[in-house]
Amino acid sequence: MQLSKPLILFGLLLCLIPAVGNAQCEPAVEVTFHQVSTDSYTVLLRSEQGSQTVDVMLHDLYLGKAVQSKRVSLSARETEVFTNVKPSLYTIYVKRDGCDEYRSLGSVTGIKIGQ
């Protein structure tokens, strides 16, 4: 059985659509943090893809739970997102509009804030 060229192209296109969709959900966000006092930090986020509104969650790996979460508008400038952050090991989760899942920022070992 021989398939027509348009049908083959349509099949290839269907295979590529999920890959393109997943790439759009990858966060292009840079994380920095600044010490405010001996035991308090602020976490700043910056978008590498222009302006975007995202849901973000700060998850403390030692406590095993989310300690702060919010919806923020990010831009190419640093935006203060989390305040009064205690020294610990964290993962920051980001979910872009139109995406079903949160994606993590930082390495597999987490983001160490403080001593």
Coordinates of C-alpha atoms in Angstrom, one line a residue:
M1 CA 0.0 0.0 0.0
Q2 CA 1.4 3.4 -1.0
L3 CA 0.5 6.5 1.0
S4 CA 0.1 9.8 -0.7
K5 CA 2.6 12.6 -0.1
P6 CA 0.1 14.9 1.6
L7 CA -0.8 12.1 4.0
I8 CA 2.8 11.4 4.9
L9 CA 3.4 15.2 5.5
F10 CA 0.3 15.4 7.7
G11 CA 1.5 12.4 9.8
L12 CA 5.0 14.0 10.3
L13 CA 3.3 17.3 11.3
L14 CA 1.2 15.5 13.9
C15 CA 4.4 13.9 15.4
L16 CA 6.1 17.3 15.7
I17 CA 3.2 19.2 17.4
P18 CA 3.7 17.8 20.9
A19 CA 7.5 18.5 20.8
V20 CA 6.8 22.2 19.9
G21 CA 4.2 22.4 22.6
N22 CA 6.5 21.1 25.3
A23 CA 9.3 23.5 24.2
Q24 CA 7.0 26.4 24.8
C25 CA 6.4 25.3 28.4
E26 CA 10.1 25.2 29.2
P27 CA 10.8 28.2 31.5
A28 CA 13.5 30.6 30.3
V29 CA 13.8 32.2 33.7
E30 CA 17.0 33.3 35.5
V31 CA 17.1 33.1 39.3
T32 CA 19.1 35.4 41.6
F33 CA 18.9 36.0 45.3
H34 CA 20.1 38.7 47.7
Q35 CA 20.7 38.7 51.4
V36 CA 18.5 41.2 53.3
S37 CA 19.5 40.3 56.8
T38 CA 21.3 37.5 58.7
D39 CA 18.5 35.0 58.1
S40 CA 16.4 36.6 55.3
Y41 CA 16.8 36.7 51.6
T42 CA 14.8 37.9 48.6
V43 CA 14.5 35.8 45.4
L44 CA 14.4 37.6 42.1
L45 CA 13.4 36.2 38.7
R46 CA 14.1 37.5 35.2
S47 CA 12.5 36.3 32.0
E48 CA 14.8 35.5 29.1
Q49 CA 11.9 35.5 26.6
G50 CA 10.4 38.9 27.1
S51 CA 7.3 39.7 29.2
Q52 CA 5.3 36.7 30.5
T53 CA 2.9 36.0 33.3
V54 CA 3.7 32.8 35.3
D55 CA 2.7 30.9 38.4
V56 CA 5.7 30.4 40.6
M57 CA 6.2 28.2 43.7
L58 CA 9.1 28.2 46.2
H59 CA 9.5 24.6 47.5
D60 CA 11.7 24.0 50.5
L61 CA 13.4 20.7 50.0
Y62 CA 14.3 20.2 53.7
L63 CA 10.7 20.9 54.8
G64 CA 9.2 19.0 51.9
K65 CA 6.6 21.6 51.1
A66 CA 5.8 24.8 49.2
V67 CA 6.6 27.8 51.4
Q68 CA 5.5 30.6 49.0
S69 CA 3.6 30.7 45.8
K70 CA 2.2 33.5 43.6
R71 CA 1.3 34.6 40.1
V72 CA 3.8 37.2 38.7
S73 CA 4.5 39.2 35.6
L74 CA 8.2 38.8 34.5
S75 CA 10.2 40.8 32.1
A76 CA 13.8 41.2 31.0
R77 CA 14.4 43.2 34.3
E78 CA 14.8 41.4 37.6
T79 CA 11.5 41.1 39.5
E80 CA 11.4 40.6 43.3
V81 CA 9.2 37.5 43.6
F82 CA 9.8 36.0 47.1
T83 CA 10.6 37.9 50.2
N84 CA 11.6 36.8 53.8
V85 CA 13.1 33.6 52.4
K86 CA 14.9 31.6 55.1
P87 CA 18.3 29.9 54.4
S88 CA 17.6 26.4 53.1
L89 CA 17.7 24.3 50.0
Y90 CA 14.9 25.1 47.5
T91 CA 13.4 24.3 44.1
I92 CA 11.5 26.9 42.2
Y93 CA 8.7 25.7 40.1
V94 CA 7.3 27.8 37.2
K95 CA 4.2 27.2 35.2
R96 CA 3.6 29.3 32.1
D97 CA 0.1 30.1 30.8
G98 CA -1.3 27.4 28.6
C99 CA 0.9 24.7 30.1
D100 CA -0.4 21.9 32.3
E101 CA 2.6 21.3 34.5
Y102 CA 5.1 23.2 36.6
R103 CA 8.8 23.0 35.5
S104 CA 11.6 23.3 37.9
L105 CA 14.4 25.9 37.8
G106 CA 18.0 25.2 39.0
S107 CA 19.9 21.9 39.2
V108 CA 18.7 18.5 40.4
T109 CA 20.3 19.2 43.7
G110 CA 18.3 22.4 44.3
I111 CA 19.1 26.0 44.9
K112 CA 21.0 26.6 48.1
I113 CA 20.1 29.9 49.7
G114 CA 22.3 31.0 52.7
Q115 CA 24.8 28.9 54.7

